Amino acid sequence: MEDYYLQEDVEYAFLTTQEAKVIFADVDYALKSGKHIQKCPSQNKEFAFVRKFHDQLKSYYENLFDIHLNREGEGDSEYFFIDFFKDGNGHYQRGNIPIENREYLAESHLIIAFLLIRMYLLEPRAENRISIQEFKVQILLEYEEYKPHLLRLFAKSEDTEETDYELRSIEEEMDKALRKFNDLCWIMIDKGTETFEIMPSLNRLLNMFENYIMTTPINNEQ
């Protein structure tokens, strides 16, 4: 019995550290909210904490919440996030996460994320910071062939000729998507300059959907 409690004390010893008293609540809330933790100015302390206590944190989340603390990338491109286990049929289990706290990425936001990956991960550009307005313009101009599908999906319109109202609807949906990506820490938005920077954790989506992103047209309808 003593060995059992000793093992538990070792597994969760991080909870008794001064670092945990200062920062663990923020780390825990961020991870359970779907955020990705990585090396960047706004997350340096959280990143250092998770990297230092990764093995203990991994046991903590698996044993108490039935969820997986995953790590991907290497060096300065390393990032951490909460992932879920699969059952025998390959379906993801949501662990001990209350149903009201479960959130799914909208189809429209997923498509915008795929376009973002195509434009800036598969075809790297020189600039580190990307203008939000230029990004929206590039989607509408460089991906002209997708515009009818974007109109149907974002503006809920069957017209192939866009109106100013429908174009505004597309832009508003792109703004919502970028804010969501910022919440997930796939990008970091600077409100002062109205620009954003792509973070290493966006590669998670590329790793999950690489074949689909590279081979499937956005306007493909099943």
PDB file of N, CA and C in Angstrom, residues 20-107:
ATOM      1  N   ALA A  20       4.272  25.119 -10.232  1.00  0.00           N
ATOM      2  CA  ALA A  20       2.885  24.703 -10.437  1.00  0.00           C
ATOM      3  C   ALA A  20       1.920  25.652  -9.740  1.00  0.00           C
ATOM      4  N   LYS A  21       2.294  26.112  -8.554  1.00  0.00           N
ATOM      5  CA  LYS A  21       1.423  27.034  -7.829  1.00  0.00           C
ATOM      6  C   LYS A  21       1.209  28.321  -8.617  1.00  0.00           C
ATOM      7  N   VAL A  22       2.220  28.713  -9.373  1.00  0.00           N
ATOM      8  CA  VAL A  22       2.154  29.973 -10.119  1.00  0.00           C
ATOM      9  C   VAL A  22       1.464  29.799 -11.465  1.00  0.00           C
ATOM     10  N   ILE A  23       1.733  28.678 -12.150  1.00  0.00           N
ATOM     11  CA  ILE A  23       1.359  28.613 -13.562  1.00  0.00           C
ATOM     12  C   ILE A  23       0.484  27.434 -13.966  1.00  0.00           C
ATOM     13  N   PHE A  24       0.364  26.400 -13.133  1.00  0.00           N
ATOM     14  CA  PHE A  24      -0.343  25.199 -13.588  1.00  0.00           C
ATOM     15  C   PHE A  24      -1.805  25.462 -13.915  1.00  0.00           C
ATOM     16  N   ALA A  25      -2.477  26.309 -13.153  1.00  0.00           N
ATOM     17  CA  ALA A  25      -3.892  26.585 -13.431  1.00  0.00           C
ATOM     18  C   ALA A  25      -4.065  27.134 -14.841  1.00  0.00           C
ATOM     19  N   ASP A  26      -3.166  28.027 -15.259  1.00  0.00           N
ATOM     20  CA  ASP A  26      -3.238  28.595 -16.608  1.00  0.00           C
ATOM     21  C   ASP A  26      -2.937  27.536 -17.661  1.00  0.00           C
ATOM     22  N   VAL A  27      -1.937  26.701 -17.389  1.00  0.00           N
ATOM     23  CA  VAL A  27      -1.579  25.630 -18.325  1.00  0.00           C
ATOM     24  C   VAL A  27      -2.737  24.654 -18.484  1.00  0.00           C
ATOM     25  N   ASP A  28      -3.317  24.239 -17.376  1.00  0.00           N
ATOM     26  CA  ASP A  28      -4.412  23.272 -17.390  1.00  0.00           C
ATOM     27  C   ASP A  28      -5.618  23.818 -18.147  1.00  0.00           C
ATOM     28  N   TYR A  29      -5.970  25.061 -17.874  1.00  0.00           N
ATOM     29  CA  TYR A  29      -7.117  25.681 -18.558  1.00  0.00           C
ATOM     30  C   TYR A  29      -6.853  25.795 -20.056  1.00  0.00           C
ATOM     31  N   ALA A  30      -5.634  26.198 -20.417  1.00  0.00           N
ATOM     32  CA  ALA A  30      -5.297  26.347 -21.831  1.00  0.00           C
ATOM     33  C   ALA A  30      -5.393  25.015 -22.563  1.00  0.00           C
ATOM     34  N   LEU A  31      -4.798  23.971 -21.997  1.00  0.00           N
ATOM     35  CA  LEU A  31      -4.808  22.663 -22.651  1.00  0.00           C
ATOM     36  C   LEU A  31      -6.221  22.111 -22.781  1.00  0.00           C
ATOM     37  N   LYS A  32      -7.015  22.220 -21.717  1.00  0.00           N
ATOM     38  CA  LYS A  32      -8.382  21.695 -21.761  1.00  0.00           C
ATOM     39  C   LYS A  32      -9.296  22.535 -22.639  1.00  0.00           C
ATOM     40  N   SER A  33      -8.864  23.761 -22.965  1.00  0.00           N
ATOM     41  CA  SER A  33      -9.637  24.619 -23.864  1.00  0.00           C
ATOM     42  C   SER A  33      -9.264  24.387 -25.321  1.00  0.00           C
ATOM     43  N   GLY A  34      -8.333  23.460 -25.560  1.00  0.00           N
ATOM     44  CA  GLY A  34      -7.943  23.148 -26.930  1.00  0.00           C
ATOM     45  C   GLY A  34      -6.750  23.927 -27.439  1.00  0.00           C
ATOM     46  N   LYS A  35      -6.160  24.758 -26.586  1.00  0.00           N
ATOM     47  CA  LYS A  35      -5.003  25.536 -27.019  1.00  0.00           C
ATOM     48  C   LYS A  35      -3.779  24.644 -27.178  1.00  0.00           C
ATOM     49  N   HIS A  36      -2.874  25.079 -28.042  1.00  0.00           N
ATOM     50  CA  HIS A  36      -1.592  24.416 -28.219  1.00  0.00           C
ATOM     51  C   HIS A  36      -0.540  25.265 -27.520  1.00  0.00           C
ATOM     52  N   ILE A  37       0.337  24.628 -26.782  1.00  0.00           N
ATOM     53  CA  ILE A  37       1.377  25.347 -26.050  1.00  0.00           C
ATOM     54  C   ILE A  37       2.706  25.122 -26.757  1.00  0.00           C
ATOM     55  N   GLN A  38       3.379  26.226 -27.080  1.00  0.00           N
ATOM     56  CA  GLN A  38       4.616  26.150 -27.841  1.00  0.00           C
ATOM     57  C   GLN A  38       5.520  27.314 -27.455  1.00  0.00           C
ATOM     58  N   LYS A  39       6.709  27.346 -28.015  1.00  0.00           N
ATOM     59  CA  LYS A  39       7.659  28.399 -27.687  1.00  0.00           C
ATOM     60  C   LYS A  39       7.322  29.659 -28.466  1.00  0.00           C
ATOM     61  N   CYS A  40       6.843  30.666 -27.756  1.00  0.00           N
ATOM     62  CA  CYS A  40       6.543  31.964 -28.345  1.00  0.00           C
ATOM     63  C   CYS A  40       6.479  32.970 -27.200  1.00  0.00           C
ATOM     64  N   PRO A  41       6.626  34.254 -27.473  1.00  0.00           N
ATOM     65  CA  PRO A  41       6.693  35.246 -26.390  1.00  0.00           C
ATOM     66  C   PRO A  41       5.551  35.166 -25.392  1.00  0.00           C
ATOM     67  N   SER A  42       4.347  34.869 -25.851  1.00  0.00           N
ATOM     68  CA  SER A  42       3.195  34.863 -24.944  1.00  0.00           C
ATOM     69  C   SER A  42       3.050  33.557 -24.164  1.00  0.00           C
ATOM     70  N   GLN A  43       3.850  32.529 -24.505  1.00  0.00           N
ATOM     71  CA  GLN A  43       3.705  31.225 -23.850  1.00  0.00           C
ATOM     72  C   GLN A  43       5.024  30.656 -23.331  1.00  0.00           C
ATOM     73  N   ASN A  44       6.054  31.462 -23.245  1.00  0.00           N
ATOM     74  CA  ASN A  44       7.371  30.930 -22.877  1.00  0.00           C
ATOM     75  C   ASN A  44       7.363  30.210 -21.530  1.00  0.00           C
ATOM     76  N   LYS A  45       6.693  30.785 -20.535  1.00  0.00           N
ATOM     77  CA  LYS A  45       6.665  30.164 -19.206  1.00  0.00           C
ATOM     78  C   LYS A  45       5.868  28.866 -19.226  1.00  0.00           C
ATOM     79  N   GLU A  46       4.713  28.884 -19.903  1.00  0.00           N
ATOM     80  CA  GLU A  46       3.887  27.687 -19.994  1.00  0.00           C
ATOM     81  C   GLU A  46       4.625  26.577 -20.741  1.00  0.00           C
ATOM     82  N   PHE A  47       5.297  26.960 -21.834  1.00  0.00           N
ATOM     83  CA  PHE A  47       6.045  25.991 -22.631  1.00  0.00           C
ATOM     84  C   PHE A  47       7.153  25.343 -21.800  1.00  0.00           C
ATOM     85  N   ALA A  48       7.902  26.154 -21.066  1.00  0.00           N
ATOM     86  CA  ALA A  48       8.992  25.621 -20.241  1.00  0.00           C
ATOM     87  C   ALA A  48       8.455  24.682 -19.163  1.00  0.00           C
ATOM     88  N   PHE A  49       7.301  25.023 -18.585  1.00  0.00           N
ATOM     89  CA  PHE A  49       6.704  24.194 -17.538  1.00  0.00           C
ATOM     90  C   PHE A  49       6.270  22.842 -18.093  1.00  0.00           C
ATOM     91  N   VAL A  50       5.561  22.845 -19.217  1.00  0.00           N
ATOM     92  CA  VAL A  50       5.070  21.589 -19.792  1.00  0.00           C
ATOM     93  C   VAL A  50       6.232  20.723 -20.262  1.00  0.00           C
ATOM     94  N   ARG A  51       7.225  21.339 -20.856  1.00  0.00           N
ATOM     95  CA  ARG A  51       8.386  20.561 -21.305  1.00  0.00           C
ATOM     96  C   ARG A  51       9.109  19.924 -20.113  1.00  0.00           C
ATOM     97  N   LYS A  52       9.255  20.663 -19.026  1.00  0.00           N
ATOM     98  CA  LYS A  52       9.974  20.171 -17.847  1.00  0.00           C
ATOM     99  C   LYS A  52       9.241  19.018 -17.179  1.00  0.00           C
ATOM    100  N   PHE A  53       7.907  19.131 -17.066  1.00  0.00           N
ATOM    101  CA  PHE A  53       7.136  18.127 -16.322  1.00  0.00           C
ATOM    102  C   PHE A  53       6.273  17.263 -17.249  1.00  0.00           C
ATOM    103  N   HIS A  54       6.691  17.124 -18.498  1.00  0.00           N
ATOM    104  CA  HIS A  54       5.851  16.437 -19.479  1.00  0.00           C
ATOM    105  C   HIS A  54       5.439  15.045 -19.029  1.00  0.00           C
ATOM    106  N   ASP A  55       6.374  14.240 -18.560  1.00  0.00           N
ATOM    107  CA  ASP A  55       6.047  12.858 -18.193  1.00  0.00           C
ATOM    108  C   ASP A  55       5.028  12.801 -17.058  1.00  0.00           C
ATOM    109  N   GLN A  56       5.187  13.667 -16.060  1.00  0.00           N
ATOM    110  CA  GLN A  56       4.236  13.686 -14.949  1.00  0.00           C
ATOM    111  C   GLN A  56       2.875  14.219 -15.399  1.00  0.00           C
ATOM    112  N   LEU A  57       2.893  15.253 -16.224  1.00  0.00           N
ATOM    113  CA  LEU A  57       1.637  15.801 -16.746  1.00  0.00           C
ATOM    114  C   LEU A  57       0.915  14.769 -17.605  1.00  0.00           C
ATOM    115  N   LYS A  58       1.678  14.022 -18.374  1.00  0.00           N
ATOM    116  CA  LYS A  58       1.099  12.978 -19.218  1.00  0.00           C
ATOM    117  C   LYS A  58       0.348  11.954 -18.365  1.00  0.00           C
ATOM    118  N   SER A  59       0.972  11.499 -17.278  1.00  0.00           N
ATOM    119  CA  SER A  59       0.312  10.557 -16.367  1.00  0.00           C
ATOM    120  C   SER A  59      -0.904  11.189 -15.705  1.00  0.00           C
ATOM    121  N   TYR A  60      -0.783  12.432 -15.324  1.00  0.00           N
ATOM    122  CA  TYR A  60      -1.877  13.156 -14.663  1.00  0.00           C
ATOM    123  C   TYR A  60      -3.124  13.173 -15.545  1.00  0.00           C
ATOM    124  N   TYR A  61      -2.969  13.557 -16.804  1.00  0.00           N
ATOM    125  CA  TYR A  61      -4.134  13.656 -17.691  1.00  0.00           C
ATOM    126  C   TYR A  61      -4.672  12.284 -18.092  1.00  0.00           C
ATOM    127  N   GLU A  62      -3.796  11.323 -18.274  1.00  0.00           N
ATOM    128  CA  GLU A  62      -4.254   9.987 -18.658  1.00  0.00           C
ATOM    129  C   GLU A  62      -5.007   9.313 -17.518  1.00  0.00           C
ATOM    130  N   ASN A  63      -4.477   9.399 -16.314  1.00  0.00           N
ATOM    131  CA  ASN A  63      -5.074   8.690 -15.179  1.00  0.00           C
ATOM    132  C   ASN A  63      -6.327   9.364 -14.641  1.00  0.00           C
ATOM    133  N   LEU A  64      -6.354  10.685 -14.647  1.00  0.00           N
ATOM    134  CA  LEU A  64      -7.477  11.400 -14.037  1.00  0.00           C
ATOM    135  C   LEU A  64      -8.551  11.823 -15.032  1.00  0.00           C
ATOM    136  N   PHE A  65      -8.169  12.036 -16.299  1.00  0.00           N
ATOM    137  CA  PHE A  65      -9.132  12.560 -17.270  1.00  0.00           C
ATOM    138  C   PHE A  65      -9.289  11.681 -18.507  1.00  0.00           C
ATOM    139  N   ASP A  66      -8.491  10.619 -18.602  1.00  0.00           N
ATOM    140  CA  ASP A  66      -8.554   9.701 -19.739  1.00  0.00           C
ATOM    141  C   ASP A  66      -8.334  10.431 -21.060  1.00  0.00           C
ATOM    142  N   ILE A  67      -7.416  11.383 -21.046  1.00  0.00           N
ATOM    143  CA  ILE A  67      -7.020  12.098 -22.252  1.00  0.00           C
ATOM    144  C   ILE A  67      -5.499  12.078 -22.337  1.00  0.00           C
ATOM    145  N   HIS A  68      -4.982  12.404 -23.505  1.00  0.00           N
ATOM    146  CA  HIS A  68      -3.560  12.221 -23.789  1.00  0.00           C
ATOM    147  C   HIS A  68      -2.889  13.571 -24.011  1.00  0.00           C
ATOM    148  N   LEU A  69      -1.817  13.840 -23.272  1.00  0.00           N
ATOM    149  CA  LEU A  69      -1.006  15.031 -23.518  1.00  0.00           C
ATOM    150  C   LEU A  69       0.023  14.674 -24.581  1.00  0.00           C
ATOM    151  N   ASN A  70      -0.167  15.205 -25.757  1.00  0.00           N
ATOM    152  CA  ASN A  70       0.683  14.843 -26.893  1.00  0.00           C
ATOM    153  C   ASN A  70       1.737  15.914 -27.124  1.00  0.00           C
ATOM    154  N   ARG A  71       2.831  15.492 -27.739  1.00  0.00           N
ATOM    155  CA  ARG A  71       3.875  16.444 -28.137  1.00  0.00           C
ATOM    156  C   ARG A  71       4.287  16.120 -29.562  1.00  0.00           C
ATOM    157  N   GLU A  72       4.462  17.150 -30.362  1.00  0.00           N
ATOM    158  CA  GLU A  72       4.909  16.995 -31.741  1.00  0.00           C
ATOM    159  C   GLU A  72       5.933  18.080 -32.039  1.00  0.00           C
ATOM    160  N   GLY A  73       6.679  17.893 -33.120  1.00  0.00           N
ATOM    161  CA  GLY A  73       7.713  18.849 -33.479  1.00  0.00           C
ATOM    162  C   GLY A  73       8.973  18.644 -32.654  1.00  0.00           C
ATOM    163  N   GLU A  74      10.007  19.370 -33.021  1.00  0.00           N
ATOM    164  CA  GLU A  74      11.291  19.252 -32.338  1.00  0.00           C
ATOM    165  C   GLU A  74      11.887  20.633 -32.092  1.00  0.00           C
ATOM    166  N   GLY A  75      12.693  20.731 -31.034  1.00  0.00           N
ATOM    167  CA  GLY A  75      13.392  21.979 -30.746  1.00  0.00           C
ATOM    168  C   GLY A  75      12.444  23.146 -30.551  1.00  0.00           C
ATOM    169  N   ASP A  76      12.752  24.257 -31.208  1.00  0.00           N
ATOM    170  CA  ASP A  76      11.910  25.447 -31.088  1.00  0.00           C
ATOM    171  C   ASP A  76      10.554  25.265 -31.757  1.00  0.00           C
ATOM    172  N   SER A  77      10.389  24.230 -32.558  1.00  0.00           N
ATOM    173  CA  SER A  77       9.108  23.968 -33.230  1.00  0.00           C
ATOM    174  C   SER A  77       8.265  22.932 -32.485  1.00  0.00           C
ATOM    175  N   GLU A  78       8.686  22.555 -31.289  1.00  0.00           N
ATOM    176  CA  GLU A  78       7.936  21.585 -30.490  1.00  0.00           C
ATOM    177  C   GLU A  78       6.671  22.235 -29.940  1.00  0.00           C
ATOM    178  N   TYR A  79       5.593  21.458 -29.854  1.00  0.00           N
ATOM    179  CA  TYR A  79       4.353  21.976 -29.274  1.00  0.00           C
ATOM    180  C   TYR A  79       3.609  20.847 -28.572  1.00  0.00           C
ATOM    181  N   PHE A  80       2.741  21.242 -27.643  1.00  0.00           N
ATOM    182  CA  PHE A  80       1.991  20.300 -26.810  1.00  0.00           C
ATOM    183  C   PHE A  80       0.497  20.587 -26.938  1.00  0.00           C
ATOM    184  N   PHE A  81      -0.306  19.527 -26.847  1.00  0.00           N
ATOM    185  CA  PHE A  81      -1.757  19.691 -26.929  1.00  0.00           C
ATOM    186  C   PHE A  81      -2.436  18.452 -26.361  1.00  0.00           C
ATOM    187  N   ILE A  82      -3.691  18.615 -26.009  1.00  0.00           N
ATOM    188  CA  ILE A  82      -4.496  17.497 -25.529  1.00  0.00           C
ATOM    189  C   ILE A  82      -5.060  16.737 -26.719  1.00  0.00           C
ATOM    190  N   ASP A  83      -4.902  15.428 -26.702  1.00  0.00           N
ATOM    191  CA  ASP A  83      -5.440  14.562 -27.744  1.00  0.00           C
ATOM    192  C   ASP A  83      -6.286  13.491 -27.066  1.00  0.00           C
ATOM    193  N   PHE A  84      -6.975  12.693 -27.881  1.00  0.00           N
ATOM    194  CA  PHE A  84      -7.906  11.712 -27.335  1.00  0.00           C
ATOM    195  C   PHE A  84      -7.531  10.312 -27.787  1.00  0.00           C
ATOM    196  N   PHE A  85      -7.857   9.347 -26.960  1.00  0.00           N
ATOM    197  CA  PHE A  85      -7.575   7.951 -27.274  1.00  0.00           C
ATOM    198  C   PHE A  85      -8.632   7.400 -28.229  1.00  0.00           C
ATOM    199  N   LYS A  86      -8.250   6.377 -28.993  1.00  0.00           N
ATOM    200  CA  LYS A  86      -9.187   5.703 -29.891  1.00  0.00           C
ATOM    201  C   LYS A  86      -9.653   4.397 -29.266  1.00  0.00           C
ATOM    202  N   ASP A  87     -10.916   4.042 -29.567  1.00  0.00           N
ATOM    203  CA  ASP A  87     -11.415   2.758 -29.093  1.00  0.00           C
ATOM    204  C   ASP A  87     -11.026   1.664 -30.081  1.00  0.00           C
ATOM    205  N   GLY A  88     -11.519   0.453 -29.867  1.00  0.00           N
ATOM    206  CA  GLY A  88     -11.161  -0.673 -30.716  1.00  0.00           C
ATOM    207  C   GLY A  88     -11.605  -0.525 -32.156  1.00  0.00           C
ATOM    208  N   ASN A  89     -12.588   0.353 -32.396  1.00  0.00           N
ATOM    209  CA  ASN A  89     -13.080   0.579 -33.756  1.00  0.00           C
ATOM    210  C   ASN A  89     -12.426   1.780 -34.423  1.00  0.00           C
ATOM    211  N   GLY A  90     -11.456   2.371 -33.745  1.00  0.00           N
ATOM    212  CA  GLY A  90     -10.767   3.515 -34.325  1.00  0.00           C
ATOM    213  C   GLY A  90     -11.456   4.842 -34.107  1.00  0.00           C
ATOM    214  N   HIS A  91     -12.516   4.855 -33.282  1.00  0.00           N
ATOM    215  CA  HIS A  91     -13.227   6.094 -33.002  1.00  0.00           C
ATOM    216  C   HIS A  91     -12.608   6.781 -31.791  1.00  0.00           C
ATOM    217  N   TYR A  92     -12.506   8.106 -31.881  1.00  0.00           N
ATOM    218  CA  TYR A  92     -11.936   8.854 -30.759  1.00  0.00           C
ATOM    219  C   TYR A  92     -12.902   8.888 -29.586  1.00  0.00           C
ATOM    220  N   GLN A  93     -12.358   8.663 -28.387  1.00  0.00           N
ATOM    221  CA  GLN A  93     -13.117   8.804 -27.150  1.00  0.00           C
ATOM    222  C   GLN A  93     -12.781  10.152 -26.531  1.00  0.00           C
ATOM    223  N   ARG A  94     -13.778  10.825 -25.968  1.00  0.00           N
ATOM    224  CA  ARG A  94     -13.567  12.182 -25.483  1.00  0.00           C
ATOM    225  C   ARG A  94     -13.094  12.246 -24.034  1.00  0.00           C
ATOM    226  N   GLY A  95     -12.842  11.097 -23.423  1.00  0.00           N
ATOM    227  CA  GLY A  95     -12.351  11.107 -22.057  1.00  0.00           C
ATOM    228  C   GLY A  95     -13.363  11.699 -21.091  1.00  0.00           C
ATOM    229  N   ASN A  96     -12.880  12.171 -19.963  1.00  0.00           N
ATOM    230  CA  ASN A  96     -13.763  12.726 -18.939  1.00  0.00           C
ATOM    231  C   ASN A  96     -13.959  14.228 -19.135  1.00  0.00           C
ATOM    232  N   ILE A  97     -14.346  14.599 -20.344  1.00  0.00           N
ATOM    233  CA  ILE A  97     -14.609  16.000 -20.667  1.00  0.00           C
ATOM    234  C   ILE A  97     -16.116  16.186 -20.763  1.00  0.00           C
ATOM    235  N   PRO A  98     -16.719  17.051 -19.933  1.00  0.00           N
ATOM    236  CA  PRO A  98     -18.176  17.253 -19.971  1.00  0.00           C
ATOM    237  C   PRO A  98     -18.651  17.623 -21.369  1.00  0.00           C
ATOM    238  N   ILE A  99     -19.813  17.124 -21.754  1.00  0.00           N
ATOM    239  CA  ILE A  99     -20.342  17.333 -23.093  1.00  0.00           C
ATOM    240  C   ILE A  99     -20.471  18.811 -23.424  1.00  0.00           C
ATOM    241  N   GLU A 100     -20.798  19.652 -22.404  1.00  0.00           N
ATOM    242  CA  GLU A 100     -20.976  21.079 -22.678  1.00  0.00           C
ATOM    243  C   GLU A 100     -19.652  21.776 -22.969  1.00  0.00           C
ATOM    244  N   ASN A 101     -18.542  21.125 -22.667  1.00  0.00           N
ATOM    245  CA  ASN A 101     -17.232  21.714 -22.925  1.00  0.00           C
ATOM    246  C   ASN A 101     -16.605  21.199 -24.216  1.00  0.00           C
ATOM    247  N   ARG A 102     -17.346  20.411 -24.960  1.00  0.00           N
ATOM    248  CA  ARG A 102     -16.811  19.861 -26.205  1.00  0.00           C
ATOM    249  C   ARG A 102     -17.167  20.784 -27.363  1.00  0.00           C
ATOM    250  N   GLU A 103     -16.175  21.049 -28.190  1.00  0.00           N
ATOM    251  CA  GLU A 103     -16.361  21.977 -29.291  1.00  0.00           C
ATOM    252  C   GLU A 103     -15.720  21.397 -30.541  1.00  0.00           C
ATOM    253  N   TYR A 104     -16.359  21.623 -31.683  1.00  0.00           N
ATOM    254  CA  TYR A 104     -15.859  21.090 -32.943  1.00  0.00           C
ATOM    255  C   TYR A 104     -15.605  22.238 -33.915  1.00  0.00           C
ATOM    256  N   LEU A 105     -14.577  22.092 -34.732  1.00  0.00           N
ATOM    257  CA  LEU A 105     -14.231  23.121 -35.696  1.00  0.00           C
ATOM    258  C   LEU A 105     -15.239  23.116 -36.835  1.00  0.00           C
ATOM    259  N   ALA A 106     -15.784  24.298 -37.145  1.00  0.00           N
ATOM    260  CA  ALA A 106     -16.768  24.418 -38.217  1.00  0.00           C
ATOM    261  C   ALA A 106     -16.135  24.053 -39.556  1.00  0.00           C
ATOM    262  N   GLU A 107     -16.950  23.509 -40.462  1.00  0.00           N
ATOM    263  CA  GLU A 107     -16.438  23.118 -41.782  1.00  0.00           C
ATOM    264  C   GLU A 107     -15.809  24.303 -42.497  1.00  0.00           C
TER     265      GLU A 107
END
